[in-house]
Coordinates of C-alpha atoms in Angstrom, one line a residue:
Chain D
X274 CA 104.2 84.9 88.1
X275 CA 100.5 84.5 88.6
X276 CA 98.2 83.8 86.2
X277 CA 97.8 87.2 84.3
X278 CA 94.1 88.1 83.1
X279 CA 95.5 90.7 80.2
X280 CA 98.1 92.7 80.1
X281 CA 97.3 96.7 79.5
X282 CA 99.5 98.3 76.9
X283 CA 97.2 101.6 76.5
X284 CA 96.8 104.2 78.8
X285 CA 93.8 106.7 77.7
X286 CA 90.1 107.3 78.3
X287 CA 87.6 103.8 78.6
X288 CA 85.2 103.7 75.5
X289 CA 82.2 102.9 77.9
X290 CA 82.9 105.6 80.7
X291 CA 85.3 108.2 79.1
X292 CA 87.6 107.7 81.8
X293 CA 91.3 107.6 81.9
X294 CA 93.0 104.8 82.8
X295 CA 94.6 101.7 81.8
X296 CA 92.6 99.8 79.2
X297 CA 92.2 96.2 78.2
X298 CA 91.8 95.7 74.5
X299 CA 88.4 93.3 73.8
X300 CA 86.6 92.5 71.1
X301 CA 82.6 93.2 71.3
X302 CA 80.6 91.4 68.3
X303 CA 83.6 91.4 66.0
X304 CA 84.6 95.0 67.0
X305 CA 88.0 95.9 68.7
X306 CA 87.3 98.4 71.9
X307 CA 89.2 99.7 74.7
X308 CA 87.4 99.3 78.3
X309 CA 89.0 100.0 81.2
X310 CA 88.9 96.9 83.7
X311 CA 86.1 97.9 85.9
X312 CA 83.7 98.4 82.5
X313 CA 84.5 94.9 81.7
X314 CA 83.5 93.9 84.9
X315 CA 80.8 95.3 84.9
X316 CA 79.9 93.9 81.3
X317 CA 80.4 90.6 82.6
X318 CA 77.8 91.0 85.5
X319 CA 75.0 92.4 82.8
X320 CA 72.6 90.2 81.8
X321 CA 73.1 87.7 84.2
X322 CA 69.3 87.6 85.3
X323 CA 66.5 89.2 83.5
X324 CA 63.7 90.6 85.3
X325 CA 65.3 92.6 88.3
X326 CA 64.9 96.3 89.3
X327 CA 66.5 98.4 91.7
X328 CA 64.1 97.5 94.9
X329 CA 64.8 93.7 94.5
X330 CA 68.4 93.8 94.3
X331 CA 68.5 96.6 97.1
X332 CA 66.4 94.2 99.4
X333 CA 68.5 90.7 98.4
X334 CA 71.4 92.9 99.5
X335 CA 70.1 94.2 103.0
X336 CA 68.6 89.9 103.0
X337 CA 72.6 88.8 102.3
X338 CA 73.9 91.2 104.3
X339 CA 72.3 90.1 107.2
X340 CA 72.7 86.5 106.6
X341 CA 76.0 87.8 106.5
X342 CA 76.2 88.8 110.2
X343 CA 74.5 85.5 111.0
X344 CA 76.6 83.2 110.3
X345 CA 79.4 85.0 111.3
X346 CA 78.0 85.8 114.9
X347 CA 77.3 81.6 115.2
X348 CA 80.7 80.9 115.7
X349 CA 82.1 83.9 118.0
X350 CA 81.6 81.3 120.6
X351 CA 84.6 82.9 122.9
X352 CA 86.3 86.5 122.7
X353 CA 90.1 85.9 122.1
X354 CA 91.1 87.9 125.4
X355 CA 88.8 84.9 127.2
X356 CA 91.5 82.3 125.4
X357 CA 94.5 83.6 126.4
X358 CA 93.6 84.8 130.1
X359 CA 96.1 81.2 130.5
X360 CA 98.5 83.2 129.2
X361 CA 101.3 84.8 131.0
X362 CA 101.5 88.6 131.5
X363 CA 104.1 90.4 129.4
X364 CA 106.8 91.2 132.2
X365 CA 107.7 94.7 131.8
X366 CA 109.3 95.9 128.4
X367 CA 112.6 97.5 128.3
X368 CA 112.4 98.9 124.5
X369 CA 113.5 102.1 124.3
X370 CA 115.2 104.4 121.6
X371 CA 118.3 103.8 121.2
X372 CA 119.0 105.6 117.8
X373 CA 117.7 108.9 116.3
X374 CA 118.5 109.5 112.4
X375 CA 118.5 112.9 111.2
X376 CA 119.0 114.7 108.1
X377 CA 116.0 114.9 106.4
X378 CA 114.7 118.6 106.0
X379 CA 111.1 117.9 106.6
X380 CA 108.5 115.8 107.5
X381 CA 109.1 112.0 106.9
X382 CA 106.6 110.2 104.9
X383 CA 107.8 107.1 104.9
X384 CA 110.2 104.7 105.6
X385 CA 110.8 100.8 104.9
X386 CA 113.8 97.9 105.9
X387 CA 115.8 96.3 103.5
X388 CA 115.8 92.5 104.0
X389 CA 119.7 92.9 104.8
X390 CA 118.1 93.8 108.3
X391 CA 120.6 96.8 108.7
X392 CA 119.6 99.4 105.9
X393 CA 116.6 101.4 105.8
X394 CA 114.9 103.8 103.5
X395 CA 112.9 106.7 104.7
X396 CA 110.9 109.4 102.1
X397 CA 110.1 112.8 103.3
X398 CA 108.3 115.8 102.4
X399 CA 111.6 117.8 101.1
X400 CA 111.0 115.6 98.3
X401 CA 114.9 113.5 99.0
X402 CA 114.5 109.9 99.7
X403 CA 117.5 108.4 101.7
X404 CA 119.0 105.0 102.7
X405 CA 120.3 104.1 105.7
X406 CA 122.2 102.2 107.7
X407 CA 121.3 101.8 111.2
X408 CA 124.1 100.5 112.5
X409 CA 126.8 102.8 111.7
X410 CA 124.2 105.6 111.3
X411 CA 125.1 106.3 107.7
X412 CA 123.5 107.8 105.1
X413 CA 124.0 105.7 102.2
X414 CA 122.1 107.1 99.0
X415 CA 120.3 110.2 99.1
X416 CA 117.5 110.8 96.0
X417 CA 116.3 113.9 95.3
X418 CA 112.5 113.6 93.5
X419 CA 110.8 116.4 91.4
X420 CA 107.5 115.8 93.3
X421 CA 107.4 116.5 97.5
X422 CA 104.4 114.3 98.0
X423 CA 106.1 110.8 98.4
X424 CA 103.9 108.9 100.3
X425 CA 105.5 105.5 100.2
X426 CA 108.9 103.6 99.6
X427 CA 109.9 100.1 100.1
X428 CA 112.6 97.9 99.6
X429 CA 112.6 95.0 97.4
X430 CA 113.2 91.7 98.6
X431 CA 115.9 90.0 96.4
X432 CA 117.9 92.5 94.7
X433 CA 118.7 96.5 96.0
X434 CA 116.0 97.9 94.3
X435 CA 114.8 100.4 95.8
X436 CA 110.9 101.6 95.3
X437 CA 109.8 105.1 95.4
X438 CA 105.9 106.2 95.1
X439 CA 105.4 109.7 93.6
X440 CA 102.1 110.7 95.4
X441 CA 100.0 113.9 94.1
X442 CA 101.1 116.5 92.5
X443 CA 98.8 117.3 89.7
X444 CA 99.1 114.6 87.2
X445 CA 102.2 112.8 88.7
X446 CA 100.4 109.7 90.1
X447 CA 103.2 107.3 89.2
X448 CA 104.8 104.9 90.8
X449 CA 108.6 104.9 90.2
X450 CA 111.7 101.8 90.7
X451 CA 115.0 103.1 91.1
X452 CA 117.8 100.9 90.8
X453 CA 120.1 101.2 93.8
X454 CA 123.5 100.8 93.7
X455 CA 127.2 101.3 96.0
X456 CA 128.6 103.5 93.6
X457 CA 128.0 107.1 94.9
X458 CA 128.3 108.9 92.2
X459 CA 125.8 107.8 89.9
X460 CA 123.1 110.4 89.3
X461 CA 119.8 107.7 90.8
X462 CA 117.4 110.2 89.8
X463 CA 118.6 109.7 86.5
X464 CA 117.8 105.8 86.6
X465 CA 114.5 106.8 87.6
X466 CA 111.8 104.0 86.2
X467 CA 108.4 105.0 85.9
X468 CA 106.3 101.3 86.4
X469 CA 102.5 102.4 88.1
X470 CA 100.2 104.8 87.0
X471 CA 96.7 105.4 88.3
X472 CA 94.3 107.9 88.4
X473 CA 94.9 109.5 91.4
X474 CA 97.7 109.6 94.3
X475 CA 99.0 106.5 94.8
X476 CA 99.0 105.1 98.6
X477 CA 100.9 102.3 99.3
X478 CA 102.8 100.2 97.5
X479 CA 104.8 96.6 97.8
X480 CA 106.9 94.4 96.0
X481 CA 105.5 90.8 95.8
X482 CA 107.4 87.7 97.0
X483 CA 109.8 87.9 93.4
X484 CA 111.0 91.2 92.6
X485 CA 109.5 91.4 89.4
X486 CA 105.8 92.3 90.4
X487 CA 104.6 95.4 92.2
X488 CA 101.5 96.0 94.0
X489 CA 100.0 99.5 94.1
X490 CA 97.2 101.0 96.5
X491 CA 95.7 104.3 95.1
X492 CA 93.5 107.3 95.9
X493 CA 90.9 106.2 93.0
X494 CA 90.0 103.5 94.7
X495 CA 91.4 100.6 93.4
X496 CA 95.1 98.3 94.0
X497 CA 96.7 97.1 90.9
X498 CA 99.3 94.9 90.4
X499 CA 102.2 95.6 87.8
X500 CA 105.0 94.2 85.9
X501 CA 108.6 95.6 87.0
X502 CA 110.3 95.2 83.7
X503 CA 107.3 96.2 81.5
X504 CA 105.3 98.5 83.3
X505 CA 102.0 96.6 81.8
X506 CA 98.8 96.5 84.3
X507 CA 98.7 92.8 84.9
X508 CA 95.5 92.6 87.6
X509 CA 93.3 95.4 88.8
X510 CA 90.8 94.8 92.2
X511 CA 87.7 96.8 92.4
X512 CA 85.9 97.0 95.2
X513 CA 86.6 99.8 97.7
X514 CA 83.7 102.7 97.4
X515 CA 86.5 105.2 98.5
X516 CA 90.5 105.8 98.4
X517 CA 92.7 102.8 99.0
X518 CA 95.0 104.4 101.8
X519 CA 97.2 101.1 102.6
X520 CA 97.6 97.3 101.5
X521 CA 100.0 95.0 102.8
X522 CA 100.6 91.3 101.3
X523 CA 100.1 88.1 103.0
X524 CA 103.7 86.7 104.5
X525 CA 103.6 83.2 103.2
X526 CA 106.1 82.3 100.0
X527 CA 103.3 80.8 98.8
X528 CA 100.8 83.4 99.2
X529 CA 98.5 84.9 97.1
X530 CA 96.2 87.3 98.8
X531 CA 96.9 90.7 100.0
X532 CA 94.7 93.0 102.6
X533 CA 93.8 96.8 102.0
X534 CA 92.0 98.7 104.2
X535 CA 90.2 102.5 102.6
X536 CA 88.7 105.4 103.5
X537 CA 85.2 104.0 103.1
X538 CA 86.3 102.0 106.6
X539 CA 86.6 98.6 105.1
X540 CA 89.3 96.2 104.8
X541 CA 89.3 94.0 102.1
X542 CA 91.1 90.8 101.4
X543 CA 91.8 89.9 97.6
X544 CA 93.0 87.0 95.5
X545 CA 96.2 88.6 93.6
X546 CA 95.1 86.1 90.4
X547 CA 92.0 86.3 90.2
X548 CA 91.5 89.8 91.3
X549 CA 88.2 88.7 93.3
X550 CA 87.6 90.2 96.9
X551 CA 87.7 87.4 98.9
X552 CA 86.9 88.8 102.5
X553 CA 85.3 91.8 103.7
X554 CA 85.6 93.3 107.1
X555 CA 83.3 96.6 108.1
X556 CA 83.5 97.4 111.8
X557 CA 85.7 100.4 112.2
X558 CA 84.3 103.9 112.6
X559 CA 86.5 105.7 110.1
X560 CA 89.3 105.7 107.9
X561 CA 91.5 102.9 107.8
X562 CA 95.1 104.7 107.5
X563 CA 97.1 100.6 107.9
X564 CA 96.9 97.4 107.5
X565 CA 99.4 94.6 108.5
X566 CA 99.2 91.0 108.7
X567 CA 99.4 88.5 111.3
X568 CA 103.0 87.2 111.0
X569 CA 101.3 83.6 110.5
X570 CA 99.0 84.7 107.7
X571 CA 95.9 83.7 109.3
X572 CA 95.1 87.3 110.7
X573 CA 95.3 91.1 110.4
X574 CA 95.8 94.3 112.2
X575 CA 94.3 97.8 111.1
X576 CA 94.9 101.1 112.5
X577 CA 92.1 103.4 112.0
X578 CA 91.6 107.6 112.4
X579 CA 88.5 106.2 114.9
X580 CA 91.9 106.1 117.4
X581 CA 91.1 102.3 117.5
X582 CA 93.4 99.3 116.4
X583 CA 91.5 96.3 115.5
X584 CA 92.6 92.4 115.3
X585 CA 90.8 90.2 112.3
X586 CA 91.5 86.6 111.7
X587 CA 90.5 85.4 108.4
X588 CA 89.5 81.9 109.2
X589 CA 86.8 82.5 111.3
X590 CA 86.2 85.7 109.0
X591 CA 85.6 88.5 111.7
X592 CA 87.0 90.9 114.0
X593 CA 88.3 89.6 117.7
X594 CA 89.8 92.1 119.5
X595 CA 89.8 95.9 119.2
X596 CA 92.8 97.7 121.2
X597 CA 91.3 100.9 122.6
X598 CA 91.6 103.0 125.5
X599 CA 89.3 105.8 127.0
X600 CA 92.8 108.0 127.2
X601 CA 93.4 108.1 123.4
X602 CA 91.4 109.7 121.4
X603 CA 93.9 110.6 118.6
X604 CA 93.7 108.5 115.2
X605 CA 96.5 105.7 114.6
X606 CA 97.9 106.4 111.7
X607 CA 100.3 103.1 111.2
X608 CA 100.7 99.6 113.2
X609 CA 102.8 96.2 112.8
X610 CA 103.7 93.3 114.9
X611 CA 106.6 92.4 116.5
X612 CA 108.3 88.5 115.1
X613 CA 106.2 86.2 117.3
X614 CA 103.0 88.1 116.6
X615 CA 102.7 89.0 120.7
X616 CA 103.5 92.8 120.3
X617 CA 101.3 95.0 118.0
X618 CA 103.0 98.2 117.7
X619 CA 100.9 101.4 116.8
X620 CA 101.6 104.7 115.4
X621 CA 98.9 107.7 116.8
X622 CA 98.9 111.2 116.0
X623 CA 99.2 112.5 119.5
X624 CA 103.3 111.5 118.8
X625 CA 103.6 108.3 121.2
X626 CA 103.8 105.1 120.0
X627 CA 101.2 102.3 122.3
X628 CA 102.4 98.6 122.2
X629 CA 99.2 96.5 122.6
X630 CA 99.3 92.6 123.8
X631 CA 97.8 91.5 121.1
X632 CA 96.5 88.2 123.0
X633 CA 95.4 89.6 125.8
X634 CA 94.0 93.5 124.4
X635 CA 95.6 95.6 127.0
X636 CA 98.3 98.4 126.5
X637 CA 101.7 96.9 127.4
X638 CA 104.0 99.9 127.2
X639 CA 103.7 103.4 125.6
X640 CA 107.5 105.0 123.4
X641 CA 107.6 108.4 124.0
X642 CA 109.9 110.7 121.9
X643 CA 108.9 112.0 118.3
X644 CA 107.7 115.4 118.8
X645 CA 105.2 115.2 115.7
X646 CA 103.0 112.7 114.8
X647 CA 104.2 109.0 113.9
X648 CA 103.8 108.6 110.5
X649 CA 105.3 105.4 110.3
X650 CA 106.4 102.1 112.4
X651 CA 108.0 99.2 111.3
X652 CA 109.8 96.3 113.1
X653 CA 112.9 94.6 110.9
X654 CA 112.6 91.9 109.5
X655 CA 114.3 89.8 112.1
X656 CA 112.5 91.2 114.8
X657 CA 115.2 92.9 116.9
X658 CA 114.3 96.6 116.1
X659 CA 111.7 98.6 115.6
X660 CA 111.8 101.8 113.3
X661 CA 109.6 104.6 113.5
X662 CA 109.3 107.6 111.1
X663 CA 107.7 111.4 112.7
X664 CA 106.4 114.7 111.2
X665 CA 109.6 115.8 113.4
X666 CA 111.5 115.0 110.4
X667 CA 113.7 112.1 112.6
X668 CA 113.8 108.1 112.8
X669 CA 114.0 106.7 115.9
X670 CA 115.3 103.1 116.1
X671 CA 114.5 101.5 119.3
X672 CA 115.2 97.6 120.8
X673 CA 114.8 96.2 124.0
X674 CA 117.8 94.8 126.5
X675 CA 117.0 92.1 128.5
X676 CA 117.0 92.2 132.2
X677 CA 118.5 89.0 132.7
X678 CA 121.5 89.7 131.2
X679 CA 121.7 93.3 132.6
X680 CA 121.8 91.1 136.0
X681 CA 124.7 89.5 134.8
X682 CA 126.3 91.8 132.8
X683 CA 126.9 94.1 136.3
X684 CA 127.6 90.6 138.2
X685 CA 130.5 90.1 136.0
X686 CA 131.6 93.7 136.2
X687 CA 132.1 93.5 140.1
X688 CA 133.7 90.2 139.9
X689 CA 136.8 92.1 137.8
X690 CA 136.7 95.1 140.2
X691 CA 136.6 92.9 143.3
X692 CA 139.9 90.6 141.3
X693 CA 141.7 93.6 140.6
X694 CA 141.0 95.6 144.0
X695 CA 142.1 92.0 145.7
X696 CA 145.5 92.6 143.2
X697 CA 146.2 96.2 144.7
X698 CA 145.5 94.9 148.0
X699 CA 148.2 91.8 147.6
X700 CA 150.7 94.1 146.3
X701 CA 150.1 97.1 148.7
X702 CA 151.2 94.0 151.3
X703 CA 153.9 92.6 149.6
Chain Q
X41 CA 96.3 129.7 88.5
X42 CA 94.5 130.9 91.7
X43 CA 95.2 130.0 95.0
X44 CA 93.0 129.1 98.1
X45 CA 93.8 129.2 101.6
X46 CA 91.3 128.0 103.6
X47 CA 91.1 125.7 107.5
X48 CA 89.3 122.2 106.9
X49 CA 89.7 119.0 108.9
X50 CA 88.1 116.3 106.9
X51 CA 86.5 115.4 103.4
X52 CA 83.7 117.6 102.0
X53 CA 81.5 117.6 98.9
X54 CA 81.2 120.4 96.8
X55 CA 77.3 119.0 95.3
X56 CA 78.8 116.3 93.0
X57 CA 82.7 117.4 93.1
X58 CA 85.2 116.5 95.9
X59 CA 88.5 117.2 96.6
X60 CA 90.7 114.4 95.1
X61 CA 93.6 115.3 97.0
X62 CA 95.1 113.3 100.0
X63 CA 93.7 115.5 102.8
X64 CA 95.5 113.8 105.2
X65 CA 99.0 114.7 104.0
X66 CA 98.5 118.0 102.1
X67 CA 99.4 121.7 103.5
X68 CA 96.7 124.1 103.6
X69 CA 97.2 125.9 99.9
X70 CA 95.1 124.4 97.5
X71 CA 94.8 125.3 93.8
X72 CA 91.7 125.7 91.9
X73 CA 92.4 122.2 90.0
X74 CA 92.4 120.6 93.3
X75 CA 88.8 121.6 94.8
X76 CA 86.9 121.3 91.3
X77 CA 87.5 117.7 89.9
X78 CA 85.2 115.0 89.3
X79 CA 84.7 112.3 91.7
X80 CA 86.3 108.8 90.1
X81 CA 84.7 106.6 91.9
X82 CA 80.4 107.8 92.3
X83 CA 80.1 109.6 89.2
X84 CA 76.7 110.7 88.3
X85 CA 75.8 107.1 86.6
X86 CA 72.5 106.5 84.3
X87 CA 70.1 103.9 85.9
X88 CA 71.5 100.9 83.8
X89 CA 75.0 100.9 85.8
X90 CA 73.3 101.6 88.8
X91 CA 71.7 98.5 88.3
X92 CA 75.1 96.2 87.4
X93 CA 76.6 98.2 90.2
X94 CA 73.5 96.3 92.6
X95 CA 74.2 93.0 90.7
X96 CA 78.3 93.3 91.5
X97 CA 77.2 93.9 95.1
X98 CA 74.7 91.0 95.6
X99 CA 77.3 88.6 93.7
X100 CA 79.8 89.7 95.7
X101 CA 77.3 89.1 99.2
X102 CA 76.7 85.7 97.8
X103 CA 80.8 85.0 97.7
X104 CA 81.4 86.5 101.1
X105 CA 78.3 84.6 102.4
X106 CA 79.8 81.2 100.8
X107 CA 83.6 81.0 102.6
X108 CA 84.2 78.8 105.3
X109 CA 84.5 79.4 108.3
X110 CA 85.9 78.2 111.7
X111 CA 85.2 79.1 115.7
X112 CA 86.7 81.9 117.1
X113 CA 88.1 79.7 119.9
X114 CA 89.8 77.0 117.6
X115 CA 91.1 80.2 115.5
X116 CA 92.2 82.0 118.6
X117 CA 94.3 79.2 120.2
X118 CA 96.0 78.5 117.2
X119 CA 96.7 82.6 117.7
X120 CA 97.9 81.7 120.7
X121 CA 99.8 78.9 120.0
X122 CA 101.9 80.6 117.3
X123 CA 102.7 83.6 119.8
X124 CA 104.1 81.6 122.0
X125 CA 106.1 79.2 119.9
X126 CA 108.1 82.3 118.5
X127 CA 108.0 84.3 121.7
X128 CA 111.8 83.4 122.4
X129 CA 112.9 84.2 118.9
X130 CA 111.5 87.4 119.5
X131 CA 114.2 90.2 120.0
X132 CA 111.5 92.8 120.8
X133 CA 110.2 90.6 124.5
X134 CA 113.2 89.1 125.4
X135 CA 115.7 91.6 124.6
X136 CA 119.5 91.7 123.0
X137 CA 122.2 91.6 125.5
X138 CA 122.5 94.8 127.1
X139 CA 125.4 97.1 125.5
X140 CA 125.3 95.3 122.5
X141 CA 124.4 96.7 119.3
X142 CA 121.8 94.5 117.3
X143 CA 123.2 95.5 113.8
X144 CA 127.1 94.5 113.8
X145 CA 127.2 90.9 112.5
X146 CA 126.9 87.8 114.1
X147 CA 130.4 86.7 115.3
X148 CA 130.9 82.9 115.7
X149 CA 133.1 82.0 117.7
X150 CA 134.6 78.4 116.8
X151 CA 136.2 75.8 119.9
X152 CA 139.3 74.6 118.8

């Protein structure tokens, strides 16, 4: 549990700017008021130095901002591509698709892995959510929502709950935890949990590291992060100027910070307990639709409506390799990595799915297949597959077979045609 | 409740309204809620929180300003270095055995 600043047990309009959201309970000069977090922010910033208008602080902003730039621009002393030109080429990929799940009526949304490696969920504009299982092609639950517009799902990492995000649909800008379970009968929708609620659609969303805390991105511009069991507004982050469209948390057990990238083309890298914004990273041209981490933490991915993809590492606190070509010119709508980091796979509107070298910033293969735009990829979480949800209303799962083993795969099937041709010989003699 | 059809491609403001809808996942039929609702984020603010808003931003420079920082080329060989320690644990590169499915479970197989 992190430290929680308060905990919001009102939901109404702020006393300071009249509007709705969740409100903290404070007490100004003796007197109880309800702010909503970003008015007690702000609170806490007046006053701070007397003396200042407008012009100053405009012109100490431009002053920091280029400072900013500075100090960053000292220590690009090498582009990553110059590093790993050491490194060895990719040899050609064999991934391919190897499964195609249908049943959903419409567009899919969403989709997500559990941490069993073998189920998935997937949400869909037909408003049903359904789970999975890739091996046997199964479809294991199937949940049908009031609201079309879910945008996002996700498992949760210890037990089998399964997370659903209503998007928009008028006032429905909730964030829902169903509790899954094997019996098949059960009405879900019944069990139905309402936990987030913002002001406007809700984006993304994530379980933390326990299953007990949920992390929401939303269309009002702010992530929040929420108790399961409660539903209480434990931290809220300010900062994006426009909507939140995706967050993703950082992978270590120990972690605290997660990245979210907006329409107002920034991504953002916040401390979960204090709900400060830690990093800030302004260099692509439009909306930032994903972001992922590095799989060791230290960097992250975003995919961006610009039709660019672009690597940040958060140590050296700027961007080091942008994965563009001249040939696409369609947005990327969603990305990830492969295990080891060496594969970034991205999502584009013009239905193909481009695997970059992250190291080296050159395309190392293209998918071909959906016959609508990629609305979602994500590898498991061992690595070995890689799902990928269309407008085409199918998943596609797709892995790679190695060529060394195909080698011996075929050498071992001649060896038992050549034995048993040598048998029918020997007898034909005898 | 009227509805609207009309084409649009991207995010337009209506003088100080905006669509609050996702644009990027909604059909083409809009209702009359949808185009005229206040913006949440840039409301039309009096002078004294456009000022806090200034001071949030320049504390905010000063913080970003402040973090540490390392080379790019010490922070892209340890990149480097990480890709290639887990390159062989990676299913994706090196492949599953062909004709094998990678979702039936691990068999062991013991010596006796």
């Amino acid at each position: 549990m992190c430290d929680q600043t308060f905990m919001a047990a009102t939901f109404g309009p702020c006393d300071s700017c009249s509007k709705p959201s969740p409100l903290m309970n404070i007490y100004i000069k003796n007197e109880a008021t309800n702010y909503c977090s970003l008015c007690v922010e702000m609170m806490a910033c007046q006053g701070l130095q007397k003396g200042e208008t407008l012009e100053s602080l405009k012109r100490e902003s431009e002053t920091l901002k280029k400072k900013l730039e500075e100090e960053r621009n000292k220590l690009n002393d090498v582009e990553l591509h110059q590093v790993a030109e050491k490194v060895e080429v990719l040899s050609a990929l064999s991934i391919k698709t190897r499964r195609v799940l249908k049943g959903h009526g419409n567009k899919v949304l969403c989709m997500d892995w559990c941490k069993d490696k073998r189920r998935m969920v997937s949400s869909s504009q037909d408003g049903k959510v359904i789970v999975w299982d890739a091996f046997t092609l199964n479809k294991e639950h199937g949940v049908p929502l009031p609201c079309t517009w879910v945008l996002a799902c996700a498992y949760a990492p210890l037990r089998s709950l399964c997370l659903i995000m209503n998007g928009y649909l008028g006032l429905d800008n909730k964030c829902s935890v169903i509790p899954l379970s094997l019996d098949k009968n059960e009405n879900l929708a019944a069990k139905k949990k309402s936990v987030a609620m913002h002001t406007n659609y809700v984006s993304g969303c994530s379980f933390t590291n326990s299953d007990m805390q949920l992390l929401t991105s939303s269309g009002d511009g702010t992530c929040a992060l929420w108790d399961v069991e409660s539903g209480q507004l434990l931290q809220s982050f300010h900062g994006h100027t426009a909507d939140v469209l995706s967050l993703d948390l950082a992978p270590s057990e120990t972690g605290n910070t997660f990245v979210s990238g907006g329409c107002d083309m920034k991504a953002n890298v916040w401390d979960m307990r204090s709900g400060q914004n830690i990093q800030s990273f302004e260099s692509h041209e439009s909306d930032i639709n994903c972001v992922k981490y590095y799989p060791s933490g230290d960097a992250f991915a975003s995919a961006s409506d610009d039709a660019t993809c672009r690597f940040y590492d958060l140590r050296a606190d700027r961007e080091v390799a942008v994965y563009q070509k001249d040939s696409i010119i369609f947005g990327a709508s969603t990305c990830d990595f492969s295990l080891s980091g060496r594969l970034l796979f991205a999502g584009y509107n013009d239905y193909t799915i481009n695997v970059w070298d992250v190291l080296k910033g050159t395309r190392a293969t293209i998918l071909f297949g959906h016959e609508n735009r990629v609305s979602r990829v994500r590898v498991s979480p061992d690595g070995t597959a890689l799902g990928s949800a269309s407008w085409d209303s199918t998943l596609r799962v797709s892995w790679s077979f190695s060529t060394g083993s195909n080698y011996i795969f075929r050498f071992i099937k001649l060896l038992f045609w050549v034995n048993s041709r040598l048998v029918l010989e020997f007898t034909v003699a005898f | 409740m009227t509805t609207v059809f009309f084409e649009y491609t991207s995010t337009f403001n209506l003088g100080e309204w905006s669509l609050n809808s996702p644009l990027k996942y909604s059909s083409k039929r809009l209702f009359y809620e949808d185009i005229f609702s206040p913006k949440t984020i840039t409301n039309n603010m009096t002078s004294n929180s456009n000022l806090s808003n200034m001071r949030r931003l320049v504390e905010q420079l000063k913080l970003e300003a402040s973090v540490e920082r390392i080379k790019v080329s010490q922070a892209a060989a340890e990149l480097q270095q990480y890709c290639l320690q887990n390159a062989g644990k990676d299913a994706l590169l090196v492949g599953v055995p062909t004709g094998s499915n990678p979702f039936r479970e691990p068999r062991s197989c013991a010596i006796v």
